[in-house]
XYZ file of C-alpha atoms in Angstrom:
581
model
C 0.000 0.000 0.000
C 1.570 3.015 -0.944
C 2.034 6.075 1.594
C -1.563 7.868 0.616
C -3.569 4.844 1.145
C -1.663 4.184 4.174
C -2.351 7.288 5.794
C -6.159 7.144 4.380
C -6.318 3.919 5.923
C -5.692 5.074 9.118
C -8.271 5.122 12.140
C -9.860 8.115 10.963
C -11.285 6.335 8.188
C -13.533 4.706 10.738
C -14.848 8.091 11.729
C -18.781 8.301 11.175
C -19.689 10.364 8.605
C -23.197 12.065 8.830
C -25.138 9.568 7.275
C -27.012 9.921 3.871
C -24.697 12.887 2.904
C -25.342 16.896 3.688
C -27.758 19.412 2.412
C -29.616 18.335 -1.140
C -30.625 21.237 -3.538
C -33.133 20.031 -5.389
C -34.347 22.300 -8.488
C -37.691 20.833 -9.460
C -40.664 23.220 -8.766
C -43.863 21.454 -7.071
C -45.980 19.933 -9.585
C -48.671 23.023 -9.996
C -46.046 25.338 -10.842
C -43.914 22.948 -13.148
C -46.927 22.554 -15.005
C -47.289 26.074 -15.411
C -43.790 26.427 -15.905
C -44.257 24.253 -18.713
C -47.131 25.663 -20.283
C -45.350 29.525 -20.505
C -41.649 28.080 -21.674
C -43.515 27.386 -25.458
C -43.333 31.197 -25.947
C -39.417 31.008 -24.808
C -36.107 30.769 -27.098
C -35.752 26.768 -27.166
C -32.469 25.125 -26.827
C -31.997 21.281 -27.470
C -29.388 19.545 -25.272
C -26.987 17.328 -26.178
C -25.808 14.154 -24.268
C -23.609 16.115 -21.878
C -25.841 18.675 -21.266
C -28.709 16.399 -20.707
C -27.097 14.420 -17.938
C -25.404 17.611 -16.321
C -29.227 18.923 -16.321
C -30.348 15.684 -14.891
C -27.760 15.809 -11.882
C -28.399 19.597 -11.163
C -32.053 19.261 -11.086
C -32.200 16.617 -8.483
C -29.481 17.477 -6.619
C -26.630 15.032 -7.838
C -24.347 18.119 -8.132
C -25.198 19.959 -4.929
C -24.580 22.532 -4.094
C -24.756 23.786 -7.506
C -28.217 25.426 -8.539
C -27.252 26.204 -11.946
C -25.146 26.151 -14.896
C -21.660 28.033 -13.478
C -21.473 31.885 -14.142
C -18.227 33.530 -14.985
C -17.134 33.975 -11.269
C -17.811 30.143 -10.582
C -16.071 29.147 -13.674
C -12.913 30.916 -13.445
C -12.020 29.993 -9.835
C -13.484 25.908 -10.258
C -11.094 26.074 -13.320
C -7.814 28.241 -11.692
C -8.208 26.297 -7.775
C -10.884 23.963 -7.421
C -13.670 25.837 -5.801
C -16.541 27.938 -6.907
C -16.549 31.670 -5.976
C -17.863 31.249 -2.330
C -14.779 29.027 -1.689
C -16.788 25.481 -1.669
C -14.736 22.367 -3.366
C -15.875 21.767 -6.506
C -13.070 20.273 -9.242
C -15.109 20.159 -12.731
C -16.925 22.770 -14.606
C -20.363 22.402 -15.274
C -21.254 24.726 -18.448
C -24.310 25.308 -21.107
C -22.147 26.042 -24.118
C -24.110 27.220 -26.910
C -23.518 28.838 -30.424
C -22.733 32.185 -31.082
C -25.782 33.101 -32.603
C -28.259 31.846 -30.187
C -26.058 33.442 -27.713
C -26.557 37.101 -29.402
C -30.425 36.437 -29.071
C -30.073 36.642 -25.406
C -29.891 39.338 -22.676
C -28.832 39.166 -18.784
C -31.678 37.859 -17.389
C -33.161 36.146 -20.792
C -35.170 33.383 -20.095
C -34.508 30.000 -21.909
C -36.420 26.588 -22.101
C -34.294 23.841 -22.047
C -35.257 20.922 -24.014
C -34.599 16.776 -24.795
C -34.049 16.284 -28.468
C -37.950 15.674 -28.440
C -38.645 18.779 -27.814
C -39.873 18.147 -24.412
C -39.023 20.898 -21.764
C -37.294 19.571 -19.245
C -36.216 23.383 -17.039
C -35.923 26.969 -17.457
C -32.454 28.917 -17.424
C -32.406 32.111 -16.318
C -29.536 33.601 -18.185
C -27.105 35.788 -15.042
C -23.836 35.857 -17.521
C -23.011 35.392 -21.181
C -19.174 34.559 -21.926
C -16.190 33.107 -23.985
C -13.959 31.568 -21.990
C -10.696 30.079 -23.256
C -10.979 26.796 -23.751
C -7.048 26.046 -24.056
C -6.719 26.685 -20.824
C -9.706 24.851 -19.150
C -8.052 21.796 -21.124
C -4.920 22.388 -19.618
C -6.117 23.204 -16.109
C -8.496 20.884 -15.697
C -6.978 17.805 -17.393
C -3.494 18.837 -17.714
C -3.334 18.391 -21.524
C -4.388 19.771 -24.555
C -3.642 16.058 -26.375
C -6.886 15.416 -28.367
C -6.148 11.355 -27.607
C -8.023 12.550 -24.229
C -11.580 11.751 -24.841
C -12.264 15.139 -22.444
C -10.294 17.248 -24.032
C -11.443 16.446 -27.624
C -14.680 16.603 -26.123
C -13.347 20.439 -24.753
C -11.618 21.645 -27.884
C -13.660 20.366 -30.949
C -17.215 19.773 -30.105
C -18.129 22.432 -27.547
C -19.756 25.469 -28.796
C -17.922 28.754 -27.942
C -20.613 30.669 -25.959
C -21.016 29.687 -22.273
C -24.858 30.742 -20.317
C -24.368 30.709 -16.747
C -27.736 31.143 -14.649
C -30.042 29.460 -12.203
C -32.918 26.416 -12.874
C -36.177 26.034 -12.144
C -37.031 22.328 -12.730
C -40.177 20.959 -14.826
C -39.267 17.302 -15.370
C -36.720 14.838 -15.214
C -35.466 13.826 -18.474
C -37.585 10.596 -19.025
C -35.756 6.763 -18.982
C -37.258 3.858 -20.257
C -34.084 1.495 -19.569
C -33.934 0.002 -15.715
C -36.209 2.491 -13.983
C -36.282 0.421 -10.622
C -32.298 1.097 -10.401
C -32.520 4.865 -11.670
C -33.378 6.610 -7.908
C -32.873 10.138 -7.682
C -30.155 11.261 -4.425
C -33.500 11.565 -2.114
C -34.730 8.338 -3.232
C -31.555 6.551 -2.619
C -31.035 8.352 0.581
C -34.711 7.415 1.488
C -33.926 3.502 0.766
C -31.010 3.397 3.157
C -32.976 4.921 6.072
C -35.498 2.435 5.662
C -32.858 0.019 5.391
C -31.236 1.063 8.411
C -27.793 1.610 6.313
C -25.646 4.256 7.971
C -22.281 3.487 6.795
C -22.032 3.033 3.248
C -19.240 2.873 0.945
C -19.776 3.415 -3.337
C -17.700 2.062 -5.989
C -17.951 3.595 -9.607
C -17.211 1.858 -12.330
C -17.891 2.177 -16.211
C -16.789 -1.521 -17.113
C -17.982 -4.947 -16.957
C -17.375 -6.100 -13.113
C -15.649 -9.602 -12.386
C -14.338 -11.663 -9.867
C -11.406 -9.074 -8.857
C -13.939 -6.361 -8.420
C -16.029 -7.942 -6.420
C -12.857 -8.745 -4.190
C -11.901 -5.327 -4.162
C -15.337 -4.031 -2.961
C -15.801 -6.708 -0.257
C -13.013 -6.243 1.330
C -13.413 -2.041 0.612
C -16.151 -2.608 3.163
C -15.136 -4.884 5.350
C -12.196 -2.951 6.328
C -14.425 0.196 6.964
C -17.525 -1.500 8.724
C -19.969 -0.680 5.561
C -22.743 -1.668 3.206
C -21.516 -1.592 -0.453
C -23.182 0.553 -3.124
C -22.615 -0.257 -6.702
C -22.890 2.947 -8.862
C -21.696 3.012 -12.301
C -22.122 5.442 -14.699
C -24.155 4.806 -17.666
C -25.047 8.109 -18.897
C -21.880 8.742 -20.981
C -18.689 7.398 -20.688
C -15.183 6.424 -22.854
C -15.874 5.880 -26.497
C -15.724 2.319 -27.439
C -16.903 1.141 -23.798
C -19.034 -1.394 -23.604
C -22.739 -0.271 -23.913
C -24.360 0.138 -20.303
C -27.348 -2.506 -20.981
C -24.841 -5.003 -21.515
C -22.901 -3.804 -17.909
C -25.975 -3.528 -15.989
C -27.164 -7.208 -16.519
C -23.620 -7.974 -16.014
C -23.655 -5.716 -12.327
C -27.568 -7.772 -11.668
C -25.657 -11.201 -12.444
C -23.058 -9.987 -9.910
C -24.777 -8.907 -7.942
C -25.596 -12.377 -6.557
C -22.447 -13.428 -5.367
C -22.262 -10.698 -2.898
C -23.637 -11.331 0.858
C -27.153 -11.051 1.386
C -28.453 -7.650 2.102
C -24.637 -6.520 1.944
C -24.918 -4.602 -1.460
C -26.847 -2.636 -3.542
C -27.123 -1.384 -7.238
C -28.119 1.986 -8.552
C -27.024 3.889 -12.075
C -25.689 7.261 -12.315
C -26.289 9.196 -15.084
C -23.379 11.350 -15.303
C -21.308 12.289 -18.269
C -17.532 11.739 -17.385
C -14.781 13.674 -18.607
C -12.706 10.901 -17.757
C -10.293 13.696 -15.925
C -8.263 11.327 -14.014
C -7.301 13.435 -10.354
C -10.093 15.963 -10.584
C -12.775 14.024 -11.989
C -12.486 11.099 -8.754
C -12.688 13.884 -6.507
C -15.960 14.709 -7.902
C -17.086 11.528 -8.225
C -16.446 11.862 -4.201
C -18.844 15.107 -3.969
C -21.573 13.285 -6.195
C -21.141 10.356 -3.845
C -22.001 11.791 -1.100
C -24.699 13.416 -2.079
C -26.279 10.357 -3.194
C -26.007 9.022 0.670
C -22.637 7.774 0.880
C -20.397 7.510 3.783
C -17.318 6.553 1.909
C -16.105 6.064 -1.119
C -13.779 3.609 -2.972
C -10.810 4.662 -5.187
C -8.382 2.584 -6.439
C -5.462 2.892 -9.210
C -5.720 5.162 -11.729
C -9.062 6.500 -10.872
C -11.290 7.688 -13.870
C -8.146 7.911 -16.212
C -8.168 7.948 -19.909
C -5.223 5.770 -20.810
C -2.389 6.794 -22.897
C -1.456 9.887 -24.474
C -0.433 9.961 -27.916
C 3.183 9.464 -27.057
C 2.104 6.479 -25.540
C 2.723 7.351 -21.895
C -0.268 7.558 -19.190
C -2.225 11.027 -19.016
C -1.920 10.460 -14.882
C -0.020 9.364 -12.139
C -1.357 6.059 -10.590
C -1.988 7.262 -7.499
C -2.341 11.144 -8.273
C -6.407 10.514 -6.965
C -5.515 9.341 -4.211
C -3.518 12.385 -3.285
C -5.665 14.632 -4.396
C -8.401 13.190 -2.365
C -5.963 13.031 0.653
C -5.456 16.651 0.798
C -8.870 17.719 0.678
C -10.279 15.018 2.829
C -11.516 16.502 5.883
C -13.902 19.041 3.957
C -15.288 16.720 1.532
C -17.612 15.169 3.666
C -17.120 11.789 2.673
C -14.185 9.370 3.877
C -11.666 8.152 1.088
C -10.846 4.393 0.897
C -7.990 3.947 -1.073
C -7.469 0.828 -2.866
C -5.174 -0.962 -4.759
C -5.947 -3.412 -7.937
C -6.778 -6.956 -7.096
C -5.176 -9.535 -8.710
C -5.215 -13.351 -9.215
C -1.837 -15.647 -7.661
C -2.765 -19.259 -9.518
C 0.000 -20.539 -6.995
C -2.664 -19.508 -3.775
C -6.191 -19.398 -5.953
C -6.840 -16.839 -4.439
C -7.188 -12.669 -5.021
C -4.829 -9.936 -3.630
C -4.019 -6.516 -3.462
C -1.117 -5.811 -6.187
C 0.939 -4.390 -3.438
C 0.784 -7.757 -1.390
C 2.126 -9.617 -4.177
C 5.362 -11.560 -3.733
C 8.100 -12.372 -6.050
C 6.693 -16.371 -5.955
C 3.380 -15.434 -7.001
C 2.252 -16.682 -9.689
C 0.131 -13.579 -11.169
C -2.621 -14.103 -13.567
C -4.992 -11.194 -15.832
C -7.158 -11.126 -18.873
C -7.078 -8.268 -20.203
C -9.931 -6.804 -22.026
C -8.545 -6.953 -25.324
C -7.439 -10.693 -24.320
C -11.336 -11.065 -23.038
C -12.517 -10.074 -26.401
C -10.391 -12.199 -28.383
C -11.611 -15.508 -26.062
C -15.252 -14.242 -26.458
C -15.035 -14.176 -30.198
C -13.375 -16.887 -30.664
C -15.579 -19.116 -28.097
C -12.391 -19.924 -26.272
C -12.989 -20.708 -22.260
C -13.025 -18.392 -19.868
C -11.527 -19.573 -16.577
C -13.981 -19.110 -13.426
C -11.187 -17.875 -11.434
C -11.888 -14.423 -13.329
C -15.657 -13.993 -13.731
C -18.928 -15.638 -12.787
C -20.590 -18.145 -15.338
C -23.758 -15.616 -15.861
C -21.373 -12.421 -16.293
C -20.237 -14.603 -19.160
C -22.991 -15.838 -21.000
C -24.148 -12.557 -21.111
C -20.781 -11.364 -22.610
C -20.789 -13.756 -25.053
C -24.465 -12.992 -26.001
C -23.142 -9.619 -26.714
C -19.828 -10.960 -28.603
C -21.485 -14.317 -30.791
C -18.858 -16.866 -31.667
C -17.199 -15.819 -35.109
C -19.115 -12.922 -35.180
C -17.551 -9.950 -37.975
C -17.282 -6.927 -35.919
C -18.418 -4.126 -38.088
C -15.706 -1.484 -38.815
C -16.055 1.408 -40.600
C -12.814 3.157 -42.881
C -13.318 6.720 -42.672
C -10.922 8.538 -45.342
C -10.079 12.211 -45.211
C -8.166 14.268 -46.863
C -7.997 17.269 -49.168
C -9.594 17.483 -52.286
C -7.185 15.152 -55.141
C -5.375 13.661 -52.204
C -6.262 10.089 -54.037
C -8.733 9.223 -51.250
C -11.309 8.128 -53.226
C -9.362 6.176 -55.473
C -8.052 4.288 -52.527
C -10.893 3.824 -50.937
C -12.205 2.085 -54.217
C -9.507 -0.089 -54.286
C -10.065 -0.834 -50.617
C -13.362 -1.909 -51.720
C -12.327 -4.062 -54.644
C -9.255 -5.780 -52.275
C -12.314 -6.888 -49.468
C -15.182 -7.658 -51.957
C -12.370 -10.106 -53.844
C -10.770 -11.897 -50.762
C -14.106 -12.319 -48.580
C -17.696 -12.320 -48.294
C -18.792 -9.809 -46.342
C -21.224 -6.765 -46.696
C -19.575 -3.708 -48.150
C -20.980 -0.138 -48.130
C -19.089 2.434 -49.939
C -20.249 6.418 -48.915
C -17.837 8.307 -51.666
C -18.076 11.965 -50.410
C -19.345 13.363 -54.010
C -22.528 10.694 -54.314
C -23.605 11.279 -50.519
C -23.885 14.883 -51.310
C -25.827 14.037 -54.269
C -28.541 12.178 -52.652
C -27.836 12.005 -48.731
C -26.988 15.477 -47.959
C -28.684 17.129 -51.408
C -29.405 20.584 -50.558
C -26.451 21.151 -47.829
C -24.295 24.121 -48.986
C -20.635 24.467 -48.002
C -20.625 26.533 -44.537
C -18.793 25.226 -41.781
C -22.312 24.322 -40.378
C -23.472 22.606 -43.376
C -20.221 20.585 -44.054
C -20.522 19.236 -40.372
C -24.004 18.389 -40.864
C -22.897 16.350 -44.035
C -20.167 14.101 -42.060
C -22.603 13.699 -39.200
C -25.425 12.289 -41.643
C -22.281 9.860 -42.706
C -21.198 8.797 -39.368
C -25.151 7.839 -39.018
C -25.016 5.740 -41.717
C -21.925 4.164 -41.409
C -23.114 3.760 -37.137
C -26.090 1.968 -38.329
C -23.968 -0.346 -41.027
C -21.650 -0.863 -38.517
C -24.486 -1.889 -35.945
C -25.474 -4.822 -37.995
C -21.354 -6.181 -38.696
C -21.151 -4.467 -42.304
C -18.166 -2.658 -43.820
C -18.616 0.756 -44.262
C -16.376 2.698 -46.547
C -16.352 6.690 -46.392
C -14.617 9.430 -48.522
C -15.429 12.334 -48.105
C -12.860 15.467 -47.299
C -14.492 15.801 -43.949
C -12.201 18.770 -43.156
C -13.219 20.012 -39.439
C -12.126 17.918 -36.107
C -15.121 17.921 -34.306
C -17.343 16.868 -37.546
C -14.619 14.042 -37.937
C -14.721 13.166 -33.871
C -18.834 13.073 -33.944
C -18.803 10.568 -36.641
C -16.529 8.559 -34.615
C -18.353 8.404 -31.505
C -21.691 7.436 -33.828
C -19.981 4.397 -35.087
C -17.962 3.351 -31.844
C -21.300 2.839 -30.199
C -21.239 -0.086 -32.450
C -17.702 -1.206 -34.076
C -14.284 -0.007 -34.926
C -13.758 3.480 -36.403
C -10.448 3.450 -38.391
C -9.481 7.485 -39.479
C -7.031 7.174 -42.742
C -5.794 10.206 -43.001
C -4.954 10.572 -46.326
C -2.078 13.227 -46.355
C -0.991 14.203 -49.594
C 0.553 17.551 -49.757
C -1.497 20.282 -51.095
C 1.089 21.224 -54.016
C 0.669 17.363 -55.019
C -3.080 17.458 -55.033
C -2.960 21.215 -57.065
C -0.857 19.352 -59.823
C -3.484 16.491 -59.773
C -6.457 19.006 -59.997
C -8.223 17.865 -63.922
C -11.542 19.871 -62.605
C -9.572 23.217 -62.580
C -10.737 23.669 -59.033
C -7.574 24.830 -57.462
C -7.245 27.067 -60.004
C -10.800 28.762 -60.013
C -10.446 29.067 -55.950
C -6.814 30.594 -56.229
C -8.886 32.864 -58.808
C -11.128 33.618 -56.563
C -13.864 31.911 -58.751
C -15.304 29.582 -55.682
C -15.229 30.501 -52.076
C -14.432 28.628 -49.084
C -12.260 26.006 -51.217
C -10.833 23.653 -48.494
C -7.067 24.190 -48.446
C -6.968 27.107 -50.311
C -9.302 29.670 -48.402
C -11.052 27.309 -45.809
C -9.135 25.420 -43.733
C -8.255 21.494 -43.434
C -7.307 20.522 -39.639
C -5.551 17.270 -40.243
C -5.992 14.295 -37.984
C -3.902 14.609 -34.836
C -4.090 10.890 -34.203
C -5.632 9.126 -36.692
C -5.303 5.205 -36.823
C -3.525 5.624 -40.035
C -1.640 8.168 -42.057
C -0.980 6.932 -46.125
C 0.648 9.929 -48.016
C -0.459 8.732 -51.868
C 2.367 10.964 -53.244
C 5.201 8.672 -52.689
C 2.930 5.586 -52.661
C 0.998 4.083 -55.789
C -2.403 3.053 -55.052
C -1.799 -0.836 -55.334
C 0.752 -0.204 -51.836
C -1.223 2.087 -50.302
C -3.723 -0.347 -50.324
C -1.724 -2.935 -49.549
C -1.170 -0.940 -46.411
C -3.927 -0.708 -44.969
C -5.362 -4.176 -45.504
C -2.156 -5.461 -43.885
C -3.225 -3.176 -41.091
C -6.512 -4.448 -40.959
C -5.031 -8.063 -41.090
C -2.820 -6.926 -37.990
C -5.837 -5.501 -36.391
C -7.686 -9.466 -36.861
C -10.976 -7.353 -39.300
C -10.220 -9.184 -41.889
């Protein structure tokens, strides 16, 4: 155990915490005057959240994100940003913003009313507008995940899909935002605070999680409570979480089927539906805060808490144990006790699980890995019972079939006469001749002939064009096809939303297709270089619109010192590599 988790581990870990956590704000009006809250916000300016938004509206409203009462004003931002706090000096590590377009923002005034709505249309609460402001996004990224690498899935998140107008202002609640999905495990804080009371659970310790849970977790957890005298709550977050996770109705029936191997009346299960940044140091100690108001006692983190990964020089975004620290030195305000763990892991010589830092040099150490887990599932290979319960994997393996083709999708980009549309077609000839599977190609000129017919060339509308592809290729992908797209896709963020779309469901593989611009110029037979250098056509990507090139993309083929035959051969070999094809 290393020196944090030592000192957290001490005897004032067994302090008692007030029980079912401090004051809870909740912003819902009482039924009469939602109702006629929601009859006057129709004559309102209407804003449609996205998935963020939604579940940061969800945890304000019913108190998840207490003390908060509102979207954070310029005041609260800067200081939650610069130290940690909001203006009044509470701890509060992540900013919780309404970023919203330019234009909509010059619609409003101080003190503007605003109905916020699902994608439905539904209202779900009503902003009052207190500030209007730009902040610099840059540094948020840096300060509040320490990077401005895109690879982070927050700060790509930050930098190229959030809009550049923040609202700050208070809420007046109408209605939750409705779930159809596990509603007996969906309890609001109050409700969850009710069910412990009647319960008679004082001390209780939560455990977040985003993955599949197995026989290590459930180690960890027991023994997370039996060291601090506690009932276990089971939270994990299935509102939004890494791209590429595994979807949250496959988790949850995993976390029932668990569920059952715990002591009777020792544990619980309840979803959050929070958005994570996954911001590593910051983000665990407000998964703390959230915790606690929710009706915990005490709360579980282990190794790397709520870190992305790698960076894109291949080395981890945070220190192991950073969370841990952080935690540690704001411990006796947070109002929740810290119980730091380490990883569990499996000695075959003792069959039996241990904390890492326990391990001896005789141990025999054994770990599947989720790639590893994966490769077993799809290939029907065992999976030993000394990692996870027999129901956590039959339903794993209803969600990976045998020999089931996971649907990928090739999403080329480059500028215009880079040669990625004549790769792409020989892509498509090199997989239709060497197997049998489904192929979809979505060339970037015949989409905007039929799929996006009537989109112009604005910034707005080109996004709007790749985001009708990513739907296409998600749903193509959904049902294990091969989806080919081509078109110049120019912007980041258009690029990153049509990545999420299809990661829901498969493999998104970005081929940047990087042929200088004085290459493609030379290649131009249309004379469109020309006629933009003329100033014939407007916004001409490369020439007076820009191309942001793909900071990380899985592949980078440059078709100027490669003919088409190796560039292809490239990239099948790395889809070979990659077991696709």
């Amino acid at each position: 155990m290393n020196a944090v988790a030592a000192e957290l581990a001490s005897a004032e870990l067994d302090a008692l915490v007030a029980p079912h956590g401090g004051t809870l704000r909740e912003l819902y009006l009482p039924p009469e005057q939602a109702e006629a809250l929601k009859r006057d916000s129709a004559a309102l300016p209407q804003w449609t959240l996205n998935q963020r938004q939604l579940c940061d509206l969800e945890l304000l409203l019913n108190g998840g994100f207490s003390p908060l009462q509102g979207f954070l004003g310029r005041a609260d931002y800067d200081r939650v940003v610069q130290e940690l706090r909001l203006a009044d000096g509470t701890l509060w590590p992540i900013p919780i913003t309404l970023d919203v377009d330019e234009a909509f923002a010059a619609s409003l005034s101080v003190d503007a009313r605003i109905s916020l709505n699902d994608v439905q249309g539904t209202p779900l609460a009503v902003l009052t507008v207190e500030d209007v402001y730009f902040p610099d996004r840059i540094a948020e990224a840096r300060a509040v995940f320490g990077t401005t690498d895109r690879t982070h899935p927050g700060v790509a998140e930050l930098l190229d899909r959030t809009l550049p107008v923040y609202l700050g202002g208070s809420l007046q609640g109408i209605q939750p935002p409705p779930h159809y999905d596990f509603t007996p495990l969906r309890q609001s804080p109050r409700q969850l605070r009710e069910w412990f009371g009647q319960h008679g659970w004082q001390r209780i310790v939560a455990f977040q999680t985003r993955n599949p849970m197995h026989r290590a977790h459930r180690e960890l957890t027991l023994r997370a409570a039996e060291q601090v005298g506690a009932k276990l709550l089971i939270q994990p977050s299935v509102g939004r979480t890494k791209p590429g996770d595994v979807d949250h109705y496959t988790r949850v029936r995993c976390y029932r089927a668990l569920l059952e191997h715990y002591p009777k009346n020792h544990a619980t299960l309840s979803l959050l539906p929070l958005a994570m940044r996954m911001g590593g140091p910051r983000e665990a100690l407000w998964h703390a805060i959230i915790r606690k108001n929710y009706g915990a006692s005490h709360f579980i983190v282990g190794r790397d808490h709520a870190g992305p990964g790698k960076d894109a020089e291949g080395k981890p975004f945070y220190d192991p144990y950073a969370a841990q620290e952080l935690l540690a030195r704001h411990q006796e305000e947070l109002g929740i006790r810290i119980v730091p763990f380490p990883a569990m892991v499996y000695a075959a010589n003792r069959d039996t699980y241990l904390p890492q830092t326990e391990v001896a040099a005789q141990d025999e150490v054994r770990d599947i890995s989720g790639t590893e887990l994966r490769r077993r599932l799809h290939q029907g290979e065992a999976i030993p019972e000394w990692f996870t319960f027999p129901e956590v994997v039959e339903i794993l393996r209803e969600r990976h079939p045998v020999n089931a083709s996971q649907g990928f999708a090739l999403f080329f980009t480059g500028l215009s006469g880079s040669g990625k549309s004549t790769l792409a077609q020989a892509i498509l000839a090199r997989l239709l001749e060497t197997g049998s599977r489904p192929v979809t190609m979505l060339d970037g000129d015949e989409v905007r002939r039929h799929l996006s017919k009537g989109l112009g060339f604005s910034r707005e509308d080109r996004n709007a064009n790749i985001t009708r592809i990513g739907f296409v290729a998600s749903e193509v992908v959904r049902h294990g096809g091969i989806v080919i797209c081509a078109p110049i896709a120019p912007y980041a963020e258009a690029r990153q939303e049509a990545r999420q779309l299809v990661q829901t469901h498969g493999r998104f593989v970005e081929i940047h297709v990087s042929t200088p611009l004085e290459v493609c110029e030379a290649r131009d037979r249309k004379g469109l270089y020309a006629a933009a250098r003329a100033g014939k056509i407007k916004g001409f990507t490369g020439i007076d619109d820009p191309y942001e090139a793909p900071a990380a993309p899985e592949l980078r083929v440059d078709t100027s010192t490669l003919s088409v035959a190796e560039a292809a051969d490239q990239v099948i070999a790395w889809l070979r590599q990659q077991e696709l094809t």
